[in-house]
Short mmCIF file of C-alpha atoms and ligand atoms in Angstrom, two decimals:
data_model
loop_
_atom_site.label_atom_id
_atom_site.label_comp_id
_atom_site.label_asym_id
_atom_site.label_seq_id
_atom_site.Cartn_x
_atom_site.Cartn_y
_atom_site.Cartn_z
CA UNK A 129 23.58 -23.02 12.28
CA UNK A 130 23.08 -20.19 14.73
CA UNK A 131 20.84 -20.29 17.73
CA UNK A 132 19.81 -17.29 19.76
CA UNK A 133 20.02 -17.83 23.47
CA UNK A 134 17.64 -16.41 25.97
CA UNK A 135 19.11 -13.61 28.04
CA UNK A 136 18.27 -10.48 29.90
CA UNK A 137 18.82 -7.27 27.98
CA UNK A 138 21.22 -4.90 29.64
CA UNK A 139 20.63 -1.39 28.47
CA UNK A 140 20.76 0.36 31.84
CA UNK A 141 23.70 2.45 30.78
CA UNK A 142 21.55 4.09 28.13
CA UNK A 143 18.70 4.98 30.42
CA UNK A 144 18.35 8.54 31.60
CA UNK A 145 18.15 9.19 35.31
CA UNK A 146 14.64 8.62 36.55
CA UNK A 147 13.57 6.60 33.51
CA UNK A 148 12.47 3.01 34.03
CA UNK A 149 15.31 0.53 33.54
CA UNK A 150 14.52 -2.39 31.30
CA UNK A 151 17.20 -4.89 31.99
CA UNK A 152 17.50 -3.99 35.63
CA UNK A 153 14.66 -6.44 36.10
CA UNK A 154 14.39 -10.00 34.78
CA UNK A 155 13.31 -10.75 31.22
CA UNK A 156 9.63 -10.17 30.47
CA UNK A 157 9.57 -6.87 32.31
CA UNK A 158 7.42 -5.85 29.36
CA UNK A 159 4.03 -7.30 28.64
CA UNK A 160 3.91 -9.01 25.23
CA UNK A 161 5.10 -6.24 22.85
CA UNK A 162 4.40 -7.73 19.41
CA UNK A 163 0.70 -6.85 19.44
CA UNK A 164 0.87 -5.27 15.98
CA UNK A 165 2.39 -8.25 14.20
CA UNK A 166 5.32 -8.30 11.82
CA UNK A 167 5.80 -7.22 8.22
CA UNK A 168 8.25 -7.31 5.36
CA UNK A 169 8.55 -5.16 2.27
CA UNK A 170 10.65 -3.66 -0.51
CA UNK A 171 12.12 -6.91 -1.85
CA UNK A 172 15.29 -6.81 -3.92
CA UNK A 173 17.28 -9.71 -5.36
CA UNK A 174 19.30 -9.93 -2.14
CA UNK A 175 17.04 -8.78 0.67
CA UNK A 176 14.01 -6.95 2.02
CA UNK A 177 12.89 -4.80 4.90
CA UNK A 178 11.67 -6.35 8.13
CA UNK A 179 9.28 -4.39 10.34
CA UNK A 180 7.78 -4.60 13.77
CA UNK A 181 6.83 -2.31 16.64
CA UNK A 182 6.99 -2.84 20.37
CA UNK A 183 3.62 -1.83 21.80
CA UNK A 184 2.36 -3.74 24.84
CA UNK A 185 -0.55 -1.27 25.17
CA UNK A 186 -1.02 -0.16 21.57
CA UNK A 187 -4.00 2.14 22.10
CA UNK A 188 -2.48 4.30 24.84
CA UNK A 189 -3.53 7.86 24.03
CA UNK A 190 0.03 9.20 24.00
CA UNK A 191 0.79 7.06 20.95
CA UNK A 192 3.78 5.45 22.67
CA UNK A 193 2.30 1.99 22.94
CA UNK A 194 2.86 1.54 26.65
CA UNK A 195 6.62 1.53 26.25
CA UNK A 196 8.96 3.22 28.72
CA UNK A 197 11.28 5.93 27.42
CA UNK A 198 14.13 3.48 27.10
CA UNK A 199 15.93 2.04 24.09
CA UNK A 200 15.22 -1.66 23.68
CA UNK A 201 17.33 -4.15 21.74
CA UNK A 202 15.28 -6.15 19.24
CA UNK A 203 16.93 -9.25 17.83
CA UNK A 204 15.86 -10.53 14.42
CA UNK A 205 16.41 -13.75 12.52
CA UNK A 206 15.91 -14.73 8.89
CA UNK A 207 15.55 -18.50 8.48
CA UNK A 208 15.81 -20.77 5.50
CA UNK A 209 12.89 -22.74 6.85
CA UNK A 210 9.86 -22.06 8.95
CA UNK A 211 11.37 -23.81 11.99
CA UNK A 212 14.49 -21.61 11.87
CA UNK A 213 16.72 -24.69 12.03
CA UNK A 214 19.06 -22.88 9.65
CA UNK A 215 19.57 -19.14 9.66
CA UNK A 216 20.38 -17.08 6.59
CA UNK A 217 20.92 -13.87 8.54
CA UNK A 218 20.46 -12.45 12.02
CA UNK A 219 21.21 -9.31 13.96
CA UNK A 220 19.76 -6.74 16.28
CA UNK A 221 18.26 -3.29 16.10
CA UNK A 222 17.54 -0.69 18.75
CA UNK A 223 13.96 0.46 19.15
CA UNK A 224 13.63 3.96 20.60
CA UNK A 225 10.74 6.08 21.76
CA UNK A 226 11.46 8.85 19.23
CA UNK A 227 10.16 6.46 16.56
CA UNK A 228 7.51 4.86 18.78
CA UNK A 229 9.70 1.78 19.24
CA UNK A 230 9.25 0.79 15.63
CA UNK A 231 11.89 -1.36 13.96
CA UNK A 232 12.98 -1.23 10.30
CA UNK A 233 15.71 -3.71 9.38
CA UNK A 234 17.15 -3.68 5.85
CA UNK A 235 18.36 -7.24 5.31
CA UNK A 236 20.89 -7.82 2.50
CA UNK A 237 23.14 -10.62 1.26
CA UNK A 238 20.40 -13.20 0.72
CA UNK A 239 19.88 -15.45 -2.29
CA UNK A 240 17.68 -14.23 -5.16
CA UNK A 241 14.25 -15.63 -5.94
CA UNK A 242 13.53 -17.65 -2.83
CA UNK A 243 11.37 -17.49 0.24
CA UNK A 244 12.56 -16.90 3.78
CA UNK A 245 10.98 -16.71 7.22
CA UNK A 246 11.69 -14.13 9.89
CA UNK A 247 10.92 -13.31 13.51
CA UNK A 248 11.92 -10.91 16.24
CA UNK A 249 12.72 -11.18 19.93
CA UNK A 250 12.68 -8.49 22.59
CA UNK A 251 12.76 -8.69 26.36
CA UNK A 252 12.38 -12.47 26.19
CA UNK A 253 9.28 -12.31 23.99
CA UNK A 254 9.28 -13.87 20.54
CA UNK A 255 7.17 -12.47 17.72
CA UNK A 256 4.96 -14.18 15.18
CA UNK A 257 6.78 -15.67 12.19
CA UNK A 258 6.50 -13.90 8.85
CA UNK A 259 7.25 -15.11 5.34
CA UNK A 260 9.28 -12.91 3.01
CA UNK A 261 10.71 -13.37 -0.43
CA UNK A 262 13.58 -12.02 -2.49
CA UNK A 263 13.10 -10.90 -6.09
CA UNK A 264 14.79 -12.74 -8.96
CA UNK A 265 18.12 -11.40 -10.20
CA UNK A 266 18.02 -8.96 -13.09
CA UNK A 267 17.48 -10.82 -16.34
CA UNK A 268 15.74 -13.77 -14.70
CA UNK A 269 12.37 -14.62 -13.22
CA UNK A 270 9.70 -16.77 -14.77
CA UNK A 271 6.60 -16.44 -12.56
CA UNK A 272 5.19 -14.07 -9.98
CA UNK A 273 1.93 -14.18 -8.08
CA UNK A 274 1.06 -10.64 -7.02
CA UNK A 275 -2.06 -9.44 -5.23
CA UNK A 276 -3.08 -5.84 -4.72
CA UNK A 277 -5.52 -4.04 -2.46
CA UNK A 278 -6.63 -0.65 -1.20
CA UNK A 279 -9.12 1.14 1.03
CA UNK A 280 -9.58 -0.65 4.33
CA UNK A 281 -11.92 1.47 6.44
CA UNK A 282 -11.82 -0.20 9.85
CA UNK A 283 -15.34 0.73 10.90
CA UNK A 284 -17.22 -0.27 7.76
CA UNK A 285 -16.22 -3.90 7.60
CA UNK A 286 -14.09 -6.82 8.69
CA UNK A 287 -10.82 -7.52 6.91
CA UNK A 288 -11.83 -10.91 5.49
CA UNK A 289 -10.39 -9.92 2.12
CA UNK A 290 -6.96 -9.41 3.72
CA UNK A 291 -7.26 -12.90 5.25
CA UNK A 292 -8.24 -14.51 1.96
CA UNK A 293 -5.41 -12.69 0.18
CA UNK A 294 -2.95 -14.16 2.70
CA UNK A 295 -4.40 -17.64 2.10
CA UNK A 296 -3.61 -17.29 -1.61
CA UNK A 297 0.06 -17.12 -0.55
CA UNK A 298 1.15 -14.52 -3.12
CA UNK A 299 4.82 -13.73 -3.65
CA UNK A 300 4.17 -10.00 -3.36
CA UNK A 301 1.36 -7.74 -2.15
CA UNK A 302 0.83 -4.14 -3.26
CA UNK A 303 -1.20 -1.73 -1.16
CA UNK A 304 -2.37 1.28 -3.15
CA UNK A 305 -3.54 3.57 -0.39
CA UNK A 306 -6.21 4.36 2.19
CA UNK A 307 -4.51 1.91 4.52
CA UNK A 308 -6.04 3.89 7.39
CA UNK A 309 -8.86 6.44 7.50
CA UNK A 310 -8.49 9.66 9.44
CA UNK A 311 -12.11 10.31 10.38
CA UNK A 312 -13.73 10.40 13.79
CA UNK A 313 -15.48 7.36 15.25
CA UNK A 314 -19.02 6.65 14.12
CA UNK A 315 -21.54 4.83 16.27
CA UNK A 316 -23.51 2.79 13.75
CA UNK A 317 -20.85 0.60 12.17
CA UNK A 318 -19.46 -2.90 12.69
CA UNK A 319 -16.55 -1.59 14.78
CA UNK A 320 -15.30 1.71 16.13
CA UNK A 321 -12.30 3.93 15.54
CA UNK A 322 -9.75 4.84 18.19
CA UNK A 323 -9.05 7.59 18.94
CA UNK A 324 -12.65 8.75 18.70
CA UNK A 325 -11.87 12.19 17.25
CA UNK A 326 -10.53 12.88 13.76
CA UNK A 327 -6.78 12.34 13.94
CA UNK A 328 -4.62 15.42 13.39
CA UNK A 329 -1.46 15.03 15.49
CA UNK A 330 1.36 12.50 15.78
CA UNK A 331 0.02 10.71 18.86
CA UNK A 332 -3.38 10.25 17.23
CA UNK A 333 -2.00 9.04 13.90
CA UNK A 334 0.13 6.52 15.78
CA UNK A 335 -2.84 5.21 17.76
CA UNK A 336 -4.94 4.91 14.59
CA UNK A 337 -2.20 2.96 12.80
CA UNK A 338 -1.90 0.73 15.87
CA UNK A 339 -5.65 0.10 15.95
CA UNK A 340 -5.61 -1.04 12.32
CA UNK A 341 -2.52 -3.20 12.82
CA UNK A 342 -4.11 -4.97 15.81
CA UNK A 343 -6.47 -6.66 13.33
CA UNK A 344 -5.41 -10.29 12.98
CA UNK A 345 -6.54 -10.56 9.35
CA UNK A 346 -4.37 -7.60 8.38
CA UNK A 347 -1.51 -9.12 10.40
CA UNK A 348 -1.93 -12.36 8.43
CA UNK A 349 -1.65 -10.50 5.12
CA UNK A 350 1.52 -8.75 6.26
CA UNK A 351 3.00 -12.02 7.51
CA UNK A 352 2.22 -13.80 4.22
CA UNK A 353 4.42 -11.85 1.79
CA UNK A 354 6.50 -8.71 1.34
CA UNK A 355 4.47 -5.58 0.61
CA UNK A 356 5.00 -2.52 -1.56
CA UNK A 357 2.96 0.35 -0.17
CA UNK A 358 1.94 3.77 -1.43
CA UNK A 359 -0.53 6.11 0.21
CA UNK A 360 -3.60 7.88 -1.04
CA UNK A 361 -5.38 10.72 0.75
CA UNK A 362 -6.86 9.21 3.91
CA UNK A 363 -3.47 8.49 5.42
CA UNK A 364 -3.51 12.28 5.97
CA UNK A 365 -6.88 13.87 5.10
CA UNK A 366 -9.58 13.25 2.51
CA UNK A 367 -8.74 14.68 -0.95
CA UNK A 368 -5.84 16.88 0.15
CA UNK A 369 -3.58 18.10 -2.65
CA UNK A 370 0.04 18.81 -1.75
CA UNK A 371 -0.36 21.39 1.04
CA UNK A 372 -3.94 22.32 0.17
CA UNK A 373 -6.62 20.89 2.41
CA UNK A 374 -9.79 19.34 1.01
CA UNK A 375 -12.36 21.73 -0.35
CA UNK A 376 -14.53 23.44 2.21
CA UNK A 377 -11.94 23.16 4.98
CA UNK A 378 -10.32 26.30 6.30
CA UNK A 379 -6.79 26.75 4.91
CA UNK A 380 -5.49 26.13 8.39
CA UNK A 381 -1.89 27.24 8.88
CA UNK A 382 -1.08 23.98 10.60
CA UNK A 383 -1.78 21.62 7.70
CA UNK A 384 1.96 21.44 7.08
CA UNK A 385 2.40 20.18 10.64
CA UNK A 386 -0.48 17.75 10.22
CA UNK A 387 1.03 16.32 7.05
CA UNK A 388 4.37 15.98 8.83
CA UNK A 389 2.73 14.02 11.65
CA UNK A 390 0.78 11.82 9.25
CA UNK A 391 3.76 11.05 7.02
CA UNK A 392 5.92 10.28 10.04
CA UNK A 393 3.38 7.86 11.52
CA UNK A 394 2.92 6.25 8.10
CA UNK A 395 6.66 5.71 7.70
CA UNK A 396 6.94 4.35 11.23
CA UNK A 397 4.26 1.72 10.61
CA UNK A 398 5.21 0.52 7.13
CA UNK A 399 7.98 -1.85 5.99
CA UNK A 400 9.81 0.89 4.08
CA UNK A 401 13.52 1.60 3.59
CA UNK A 402 15.31 4.47 5.30
CA UNK A 403 15.44 6.15 1.87
CA UNK A 404 11.73 6.80 2.43
CA UNK A 405 12.18 8.27 5.91
CA UNK A 406 10.41 11.64 5.96
CA UNK A 407 12.10 14.99 6.40
CA UNK A 408 9.60 17.32 8.07
CA UNK A 409 6.45 17.31 5.88
CA UNK A 410 8.18 15.70 2.89
CA UNK A 411 8.64 12.02 2.14
CA UNK A 412 10.19 10.37 -0.92
CA UNK A 413 7.60 7.66 -1.51
CA UNK A 414 7.70 7.21 -5.30
CA UNK A 415 10.23 4.56 -6.16
CA UNK A 416 10.94 1.61 -8.44
CA UNK A 417 11.24 -2.06 -7.54
CA UNK A 418 12.61 -4.56 -10.04
CA UNK A 419 11.27 -8.10 -10.14
CA UNK A 420 14.17 -9.49 -12.16
CA UNK A 421 13.59 -9.48 -15.89
CA UNK A 422 9.89 -10.12 -15.40
CA UNK A 423 8.42 -6.85 -14.14
CA UNK A 424 9.29 -3.37 -13.00
CA UNK A 425 7.03 -1.83 -10.36
CA UNK A 426 6.81 1.95 -10.67
CA UNK A 427 5.18 3.01 -7.41
CA UNK A 428 3.67 6.50 -7.66
CA UNK A 429 2.75 9.19 -5.15
CA UNK A 430 -0.25 11.08 -6.51
CA UNK A 431 -0.90 13.24 -3.42
CA UNK A 432 2.25 15.01 -2.31
CA UNK A 433 3.01 17.01 -5.45
CA UNK A 434 -0.35 17.49 -7.17
CA UNK A 435 -2.01 20.69 -8.32
CA UNK A 436 -5.17 21.45 -6.37
CA UNK A 437 -8.30 19.77 -7.77
CA UNK A 438 -9.86 21.94 -10.49
CA UNK A 439 -13.27 23.60 -10.33
CA UNK A 440 -13.73 22.95 -6.63
CA UNK A 441 -13.18 19.16 -6.77
CA UNK A 442 -15.99 16.61 -7.02
CA UNK A 443 -17.51 15.49 -10.33
CA UNK A 444 -17.48 18.37 -12.80
CA UNK A 445 -17.60 19.44 -16.39
CA UNK A 446 -14.45 21.54 -16.13
CA UNK A 447 -12.26 22.75 -19.04
CA UNK A 448 -9.63 23.91 -16.54
CA UNK A 449 -8.93 20.22 -15.80
CA UNK A 450 -7.24 20.01 -19.22
CA UNK A 451 -4.77 22.86 -18.63
CA UNK A 452 -1.25 21.70 -19.55
CA UNK A 453 0.24 23.27 -16.41
CA UNK A 454 -1.81 21.06 -14.11
CA UNK A 455 -0.09 17.95 -12.71
CA UNK A 456 -1.03 14.99 -10.58
CA UNK A 457 2.52 13.68 -10.29
CA UNK A 458 4.53 16.89 -10.33
CA UNK A 459 7.05 17.41 -13.13
CA UNK A 460 9.94 15.63 -11.42
CA UNK A 461 7.93 12.45 -10.80
CA UNK A 462 6.53 12.50 -14.36
CA UNK A 463 10.04 12.62 -15.79
CA UNK A 464 11.24 9.97 -13.33
CA UNK A 465 8.42 7.64 -14.40
CA UNK A 466 9.17 8.03 -18.11
CA UNK A 467 12.91 7.65 -17.55
CA UNK A 468 12.20 4.40 -15.72
CA UNK A 469 9.86 3.13 -18.40
CA UNK A 470 12.71 3.65 -20.85
CA UNK A 471 15.02 1.35 -18.88
CA UNK A 472 13.07 -1.83 -19.68
CA UNK A 473 14.69 -4.09 -17.11
CA UNK A 474 11.49 -6.12 -17.00
CA UNK A 475 8.98 -7.30 -19.59
CA UNK A 476 6.04 -5.75 -17.70
CA UNK A 477 5.83 -2.14 -16.60
CA UNK A 478 3.44 -2.16 -13.67
CA UNK A 479 2.44 1.27 -12.37
CA UNK A 480 1.14 1.05 -8.79
CA UNK A 481 -0.86 4.18 -8.01
CA UNK A 482 -4.02 5.49 -6.41
CA UNK A 483 -6.66 7.15 -8.58
CA UNK A 484 -8.64 6.15 -11.69
CA UNK A 485 -6.33 6.47 -14.70
CA UNK A 486 -8.57 5.91 -17.77
CA UNK A 487 -11.12 8.49 -18.84
CA UNK A 488 -14.38 7.86 -17.03
CA UNK A 489 -17.29 10.08 -17.98
CA UNK A 490 -20.60 10.08 -16.17
CA UNK A 491 -23.74 9.98 -18.31
CA UNK A 492 -23.89 13.79 -18.11
CA UNK A 493 -20.26 14.11 -19.23
CA UNK A 494 -18.91 15.04 -15.82
CA UNK A 495 -15.65 13.50 -14.56
CA UNK A 496 -13.84 13.17 -11.26
CA UNK A 497 -11.59 16.13 -10.51
CA UNK A 498 -9.62 14.06 -7.96
CA UNK A 499 -8.63 11.40 -10.55
CA UNK A 500 -6.48 11.59 -13.70
CA UNK A 501 -9.52 13.03 -15.50
CA UNK A 502 -8.77 16.19 -13.54
CA UNK A 503 -5.18 16.23 -14.86
CA UNK A 504 -5.56 15.12 -18.49
CA UNK A 505 -2.43 16.82 -19.89
CA UNK A 506 -0.29 15.01 -17.35
CA UNK A 507 -1.98 11.72 -18.31
CA UNK A 508 -1.47 12.35 -22.02
CA UNK A 509 2.23 13.18 -21.57
CA UNK A 510 2.73 9.92 -19.67
CA UNK A 511 0.76 7.81 -22.17
CA UNK A 512 2.55 9.45 -25.13
CA UNK A 513 5.84 9.00 -23.30
CA UNK A 514 5.50 5.26 -22.86
CA UNK A 515 4.34 4.86 -26.46
CA UNK A 516 7.37 6.82 -27.68
CA UNK A 517 9.60 4.48 -25.67
CA UNK A 518 7.95 1.40 -27.16
CA UNK A 519 6.40 0.09 -23.92
CA UNK A 520 3.71 -2.38 -24.97
CA UNK A 521 3.23 -4.28 -21.69
CA UNK A 522 2.10 -1.45 -19.40
CA UNK A 523 -0.45 -2.25 -16.71
CA UNK A 524 -1.75 0.49 -14.41
CA UNK A 525 -2.97 -0.65 -11.00
CA UNK A 526 -5.48 1.55 -9.19
CA UNK A 527 -7.35 1.77 -5.87
CA UNK A 528 -9.44 4.58 -4.38
CA UNK A 529 -12.91 4.06 -5.87
CA UNK A 530 -14.11 1.12 -3.73
CA UNK A 531 -15.31 -0.79 -6.77
CA UNK A 532 -13.70 -3.33 -9.11
CA UNK A 533 -13.14 -2.01 -12.61
CA UNK A 534 -11.14 -3.12 -15.64
CA UNK A 535 -10.35 -0.88 -18.62
CA UNK A 536 -8.32 -0.64 -21.77
CA UNK A 537 -6.13 2.45 -21.85
CA UNK A 538 -6.60 4.30 -25.14
CA UNK A 539 -4.34 6.53 -27.17
CA UNK A 540 -7.41 8.76 -27.56
CA UNK A 541 -10.43 8.18 -25.33
CA UNK A 542 -12.77 10.37 -27.40
CA UNK A 543 -12.10 8.69 -30.75
CA UNK A 544 -11.36 5.31 -29.10
CA UNK A 545 -8.13 5.17 -31.07
CA UNK A 546 -5.95 2.14 -30.27
CA UNK A 547 -5.36 0.29 -27.01
CA UNK A 548 -2.01 1.25 -25.47
CA UNK A 549 -2.19 -0.31 -22.01
CA UNK A 550 -4.44 -1.91 -19.44
CA UNK A 551 -5.89 -0.67 -16.15
CA UNK A 552 -6.89 -2.94 -13.28
CA UNK A 553 -8.80 -1.24 -10.46
CA UNK A 554 -9.15 -3.09 -7.19
CA UNK A 555 -12.22 -2.67 -5.05
CA UNK A 556 -11.87 -1.86 -1.36
CA UNK A 557 -10.98 -4.33 1.36
CA UNK A 558 -13.83 -2.97 3.52
CA UNK A 559 -14.58 0.69 2.68
CA UNK A 560 -18.27 1.39 1.94
CA UNK A 561 -19.26 -1.86 3.66
CA UNK A 562 -21.24 -4.65 2.04
CA UNK A 563 -21.59 -4.28 -1.71
CA UNK A 564 -24.41 -4.77 -4.18
CA UNK A 565 -23.49 -7.29 -6.86
CA UNK A 566 -26.45 -6.31 -9.04
CA UNK A 567 -25.30 -2.72 -9.50
CA UNK A 568 -23.59 -1.89 -12.81
CA UNK A 569 -21.16 0.87 -13.69
CA UNK A 570 -20.28 -0.10 -17.26
CA UNK A 571 -21.93 2.49 -19.51
CA UNK A 572 -21.85 3.47 -23.21
CA UNK A 573 -20.05 6.72 -22.29
CA UNK A 574 -16.87 4.70 -21.65
CA UNK A 575 -16.55 1.95 -24.28
CA UNK A 576 -13.00 1.13 -23.16
CA UNK A 577 -14.23 0.28 -19.63
CA UNK A 578 -15.13 -3.40 -19.62
CA UNK A 579 -15.90 -4.49 -16.08
CA UNK A 580 -17.44 -3.20 -12.87
CA UNK A 581 -18.43 -4.96 -9.65
CA UNK A 582 -19.56 -3.48 -6.36
CA UNK A 583 -18.29 -6.05 -3.87
CA UNK A 584 -15.35 -5.89 -1.44
CA UNK A 585 -12.16 -7.82 -2.20
CA UNK A 586 -8.81 -7.62 -3.97
CA UNK A 587 -7.15 -8.53 -7.28
CA UNK A 588 -4.83 -11.49 -7.78
CA UNK A 589 -2.45 -11.64 -10.73
CA UNK A 590 -0.22 -14.40 -12.00
CA UNK A 591 2.56 -13.00 -14.18
CA UNK A 592 4.86 -14.79 -16.64
CA UNK A 593 7.06 -13.47 -19.46
CA UNK A 594 4.21 -13.97 -21.95
CA UNK A 595 0.96 -13.34 -20.05
CA UNK A 596 -0.71 -11.96 -16.97
CA UNK A 597 -3.70 -13.84 -15.59
CA UNK A 598 -6.01 -11.58 -13.58
CA UNK A 599 -8.62 -12.71 -11.05
CA UNK A 600 -10.99 -10.25 -9.38
CA UNK A 601 -11.64 -11.73 -5.93
CA UNK A 602 -14.65 -10.76 -3.84
CA UNK A 603 -16.54 -11.56 -0.66
CA UNK A 604 -20.32 -11.18 -0.42
CA UNK A 605 -20.28 -9.37 2.91
CA UNK A 606 -17.84 -7.63 5.23
CA UNK A 607 -20.44 -6.93 7.94
CA UNK A 608 -20.01 -10.52 9.16
CA UNK A 609 -16.70 -12.26 9.66
CA UNK A 610 -15.11 -15.11 7.71
CA UNK A 611 -17.04 -15.02 4.44
CA UNK A 612 -15.56 -17.17 1.66
CA UNK A 613 -13.90 -15.50 -1.32
CA UNK A 614 -14.77 -16.16 -4.94
CA UNK A 615 -13.42 -15.10 -8.32
CA UNK A 616 -16.02 -12.83 -9.91
CA UNK A 617 -14.16 -12.03 -13.14
CA UNK A 618 -10.97 -13.12 -14.89
CA UNK A 619 -8.92 -11.65 -17.72
CA UNK A 620 -5.74 -12.37 -19.59
CA UNK A 621 -3.31 -9.69 -20.70
CA UNK A 622 -0.70 -10.74 -23.26
CA UNK A 623 2.79 -9.30 -23.11
CA UNK A 624 3.29 -6.99 -26.08
CA UNK A 625 -0.44 -6.92 -26.85
CA UNK A 626 -2.08 -4.39 -24.50
CA UNK A 627 -5.69 -4.71 -23.40
CA UNK A 628 -8.07 -7.08 -21.67
CA UNK A 629 -8.81 -10.47 -23.17
CA UNK A 630 -11.10 -13.30 -22.14
CA UNK A 631 -9.22 -16.02 -20.25
FE1 FE2 B 366 -10.73 4.89 0.01
#
């Protein structure tokens, strides 16, 4: 058993002349720095990433969290139990101002398929305790409870759905994008963005991430389980495509710099591995995570490499959307996805991504140019590719549209030829505010689309080698705090038999 002892950090030798000296004063020279909580992510069979950030004044306009320009030692512990009476691992990291005093620790050497607890200490302060979990070893794994979420606009609602997701105590949480929103503050909503202007530079992106992470319900969800995160558009700017700004915005020469700032702040605030650390305006976010022999998570990036939206974006009747040269994933990511689906380490191939995957036609035949309907050749190559490889337990997870949907994926959407996979679309955590449970989106134009609900919430899945149980979870309101959650729809998906079935 190892115990950490309380001591004063001595880092004076690292401090530049004139800079404040932490360590030259007694412990607790800093105000409480763990204001943004703790997080874990990227589980493997022998470890995970631990994350925190030191930010005693998280909303300071310079984006530096009220920290002096001094490296600070941050000790971390991984315990076998919640009381930390036995440690499985421990160590220390150095938090520096260049990365806004964020900490990413890649823990290895742990046992597969078990839960752990972790905490940090810096300058005499001890963080909240988080719960993490390792994946099963390859070839094993009998059960996984996984929840997924997206779209958490801070101003339009409280994060009750994050809180309820934490209370379900899942083994793993996926976040499919729109973790933050970039827009300016509005005055008529349940709470208000900081900074007040639209965020475009590194300091502002850092402050916005800090504002979101100050929310205790979001902190609870991070502390409950390891996360796998991918972004959508609002982590940078609405509906951007690669280096093309959203329609109607001037092709400003500095969008490359803006994307660099946004990606950097995103990396800093997420429990990601150093393999995902950005290089200028580029960041390797698409990646695979194996959950033993049970499931493979193929996490996609559908923003960084995409062709610009066809026909001016929006909902269109647009033949150009079907051009074979157009791509949502980029060619390299498309090939990487199909290569990975050919590996078959796990029974289930779970594709975590952002935008609506199945065909979805409006009554007038128009379709969303920002979703896969705007990149149909890319979608067909991927669907044909997994069929050619014999993948019969493919489930696509989607965010973005702020509504719950469920759909069968079809070999041919026009002729409704054969079900080849299943799509589960989570509603938003808070974006668009309170819903309207009476509204329906299931229409005869899309016979393969089976379910729609306009309430805020998340999706909970329970996965075994033979079946996936799916619960759509929703709260009636996000304009008031602490609403209860309820299951508004359930499905079963059988391994080897794609498509939605009644539970
Ligand atoms: Fe969104």
